[in-house]
Coordinates of C-alpha atoms in Angstrom, one line a residue:
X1 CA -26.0 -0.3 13.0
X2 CA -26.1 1.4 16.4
X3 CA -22.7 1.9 17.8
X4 CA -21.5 3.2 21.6
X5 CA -19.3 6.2 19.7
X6 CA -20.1 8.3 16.9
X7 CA -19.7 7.6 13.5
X8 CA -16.9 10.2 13.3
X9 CA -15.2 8.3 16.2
X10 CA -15.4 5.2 14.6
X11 CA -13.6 6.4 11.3
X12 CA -10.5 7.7 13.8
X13 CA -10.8 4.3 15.4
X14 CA -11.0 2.3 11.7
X15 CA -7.9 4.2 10.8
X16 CA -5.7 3.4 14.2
X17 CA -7.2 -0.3 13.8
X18 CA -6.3 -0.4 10.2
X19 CA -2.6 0.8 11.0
X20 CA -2.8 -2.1 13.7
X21 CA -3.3 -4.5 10.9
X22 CA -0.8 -3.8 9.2
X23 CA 2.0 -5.5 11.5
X24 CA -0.4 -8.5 12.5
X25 CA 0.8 -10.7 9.6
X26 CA 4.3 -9.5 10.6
X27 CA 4.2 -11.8 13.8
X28 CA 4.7 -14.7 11.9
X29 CA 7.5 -13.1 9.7
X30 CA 9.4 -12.7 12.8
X31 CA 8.9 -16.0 14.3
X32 CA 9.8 -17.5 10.9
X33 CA 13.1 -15.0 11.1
X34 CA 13.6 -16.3 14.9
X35 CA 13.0 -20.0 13.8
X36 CA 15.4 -19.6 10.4
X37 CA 18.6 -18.0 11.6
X38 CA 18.0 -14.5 11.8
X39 CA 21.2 -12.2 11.6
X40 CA 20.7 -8.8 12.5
X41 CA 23.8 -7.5 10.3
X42 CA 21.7 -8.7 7.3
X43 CA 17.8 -8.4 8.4
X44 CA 16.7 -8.8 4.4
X45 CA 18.8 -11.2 3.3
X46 CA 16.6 -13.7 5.0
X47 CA 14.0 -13.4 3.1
X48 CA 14.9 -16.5 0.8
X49 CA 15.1 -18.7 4.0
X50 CA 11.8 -18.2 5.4
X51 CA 9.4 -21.0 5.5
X52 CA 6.8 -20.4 3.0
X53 CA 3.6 -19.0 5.6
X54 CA 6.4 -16.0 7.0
X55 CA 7.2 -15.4 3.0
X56 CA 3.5 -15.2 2.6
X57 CA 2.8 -13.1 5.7
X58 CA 5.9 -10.7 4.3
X59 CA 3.9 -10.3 1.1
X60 CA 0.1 -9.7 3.5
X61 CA 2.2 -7.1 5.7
X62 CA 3.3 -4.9 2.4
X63 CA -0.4 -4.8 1.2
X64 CA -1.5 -4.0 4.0
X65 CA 0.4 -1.1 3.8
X66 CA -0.5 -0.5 0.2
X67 CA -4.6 -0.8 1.2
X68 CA -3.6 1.9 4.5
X69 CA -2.4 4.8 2.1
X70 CA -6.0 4.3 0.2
X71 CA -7.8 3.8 3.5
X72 CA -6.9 6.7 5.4
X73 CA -7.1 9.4 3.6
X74 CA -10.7 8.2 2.4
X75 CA -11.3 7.8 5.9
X76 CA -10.2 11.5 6.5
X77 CA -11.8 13.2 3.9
X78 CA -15.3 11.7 4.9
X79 CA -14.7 13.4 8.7
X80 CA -13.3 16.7 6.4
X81 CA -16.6 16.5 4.4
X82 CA -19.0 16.0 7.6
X83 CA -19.9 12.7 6.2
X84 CA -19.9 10.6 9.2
X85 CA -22.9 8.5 9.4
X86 CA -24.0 4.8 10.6
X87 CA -23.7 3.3 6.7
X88 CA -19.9 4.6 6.8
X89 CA -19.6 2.8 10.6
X90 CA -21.0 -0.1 8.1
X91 CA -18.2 0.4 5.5
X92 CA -15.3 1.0 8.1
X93 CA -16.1 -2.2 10.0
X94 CA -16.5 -4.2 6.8
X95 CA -13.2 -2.8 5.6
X96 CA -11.3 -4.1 8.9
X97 CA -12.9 -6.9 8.5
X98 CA -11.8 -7.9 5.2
X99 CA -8.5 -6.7 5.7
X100 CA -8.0 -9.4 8.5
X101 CA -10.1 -11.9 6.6
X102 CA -7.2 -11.0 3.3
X103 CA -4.0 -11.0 5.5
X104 CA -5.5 -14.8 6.9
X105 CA -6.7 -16.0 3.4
X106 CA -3.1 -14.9 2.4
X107 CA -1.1 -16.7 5.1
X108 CA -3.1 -19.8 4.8
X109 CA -3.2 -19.9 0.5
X110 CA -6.9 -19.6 -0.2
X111 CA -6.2 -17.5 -3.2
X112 CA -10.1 -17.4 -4.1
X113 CA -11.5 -16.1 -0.6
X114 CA -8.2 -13.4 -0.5
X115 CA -9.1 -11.9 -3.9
X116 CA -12.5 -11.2 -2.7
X117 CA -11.4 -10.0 0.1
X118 CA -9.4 -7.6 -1.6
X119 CA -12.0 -7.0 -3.7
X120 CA -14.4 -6.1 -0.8
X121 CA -12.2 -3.5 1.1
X122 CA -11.0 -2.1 -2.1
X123 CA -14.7 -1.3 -2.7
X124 CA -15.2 0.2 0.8
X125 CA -12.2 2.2 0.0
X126 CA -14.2 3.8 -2.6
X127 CA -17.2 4.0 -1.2
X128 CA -15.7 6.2 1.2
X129 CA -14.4 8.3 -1.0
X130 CA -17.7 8.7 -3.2
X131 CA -19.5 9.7 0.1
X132 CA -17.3 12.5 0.6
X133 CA -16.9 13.4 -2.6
X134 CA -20.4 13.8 -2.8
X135 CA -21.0 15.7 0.5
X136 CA -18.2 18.4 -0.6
X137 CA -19.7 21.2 -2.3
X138 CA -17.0 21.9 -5.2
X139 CA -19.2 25.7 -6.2
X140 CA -18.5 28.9 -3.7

């Protein structure tokens, strides 16, 4: 996979695009919080009230976040470790892609397609973090 920016480019890039991700399912959270009576003196006590997609698209958002705080700091370690290389340009594309694929399969109830989703970037995750691990020389 030949890519216009380096592969240590593209693992900044997969980290701002996977913080991006995170607040994509949380456009339809606020439209259902628009479209349900929203009251600002009370922004979580609507939470009962939302139509079911913004209740699922509440629940995509927070594991989002949850998948970020793995993602990142694999992402960081392999520029740490001088791993950077066209298979993790592979693995940090498949990752953003899976993460939208899960927060979609999520919203619209296909529990079979989400969990393999989840699977998928939960295996990138780590195969980030094997490729730096393994780069990193742990002896002086």
């Amino acid at each position: 996979m030949s890519l216009p920016i380096s592969p240590q480019q593209v693992l900044y890039w997969g980290i701002a695009i996977a913080a991006g991700l995170i607040y994509l399912p949380y456009l339809l959270v606020a439209y259902g919080r628009v479209t349900s009576g929203f009251d600002p003196n009370a922004p979580r006590a609507i939470f009962d009230k939302l139509p079911p997609y913004a209740q699922r698209a509440t629940w995509a958002h927070q594991n989002a976040f949850e998948s970020f705080t793995l993602f990142a700091p694999a992402a960081i370690l392999v520029v740490f470790a001088q791993a950077a290389s066209p298979y993790t340009n592979a693995v940090v594309i498949t990752y953003l892609l899976t993460r939208l694929a899960h927060s979609l399969f999520y919203i619209i109830k296909i529990f079979p397609l989400r969990g393999l989703a989840w699977i998928v970037s939960l295996g990138c995750i780590a195969s980030l973090y094997g490729t730096a691990i393994t780069k990193i020389s742990l002896t002086p």
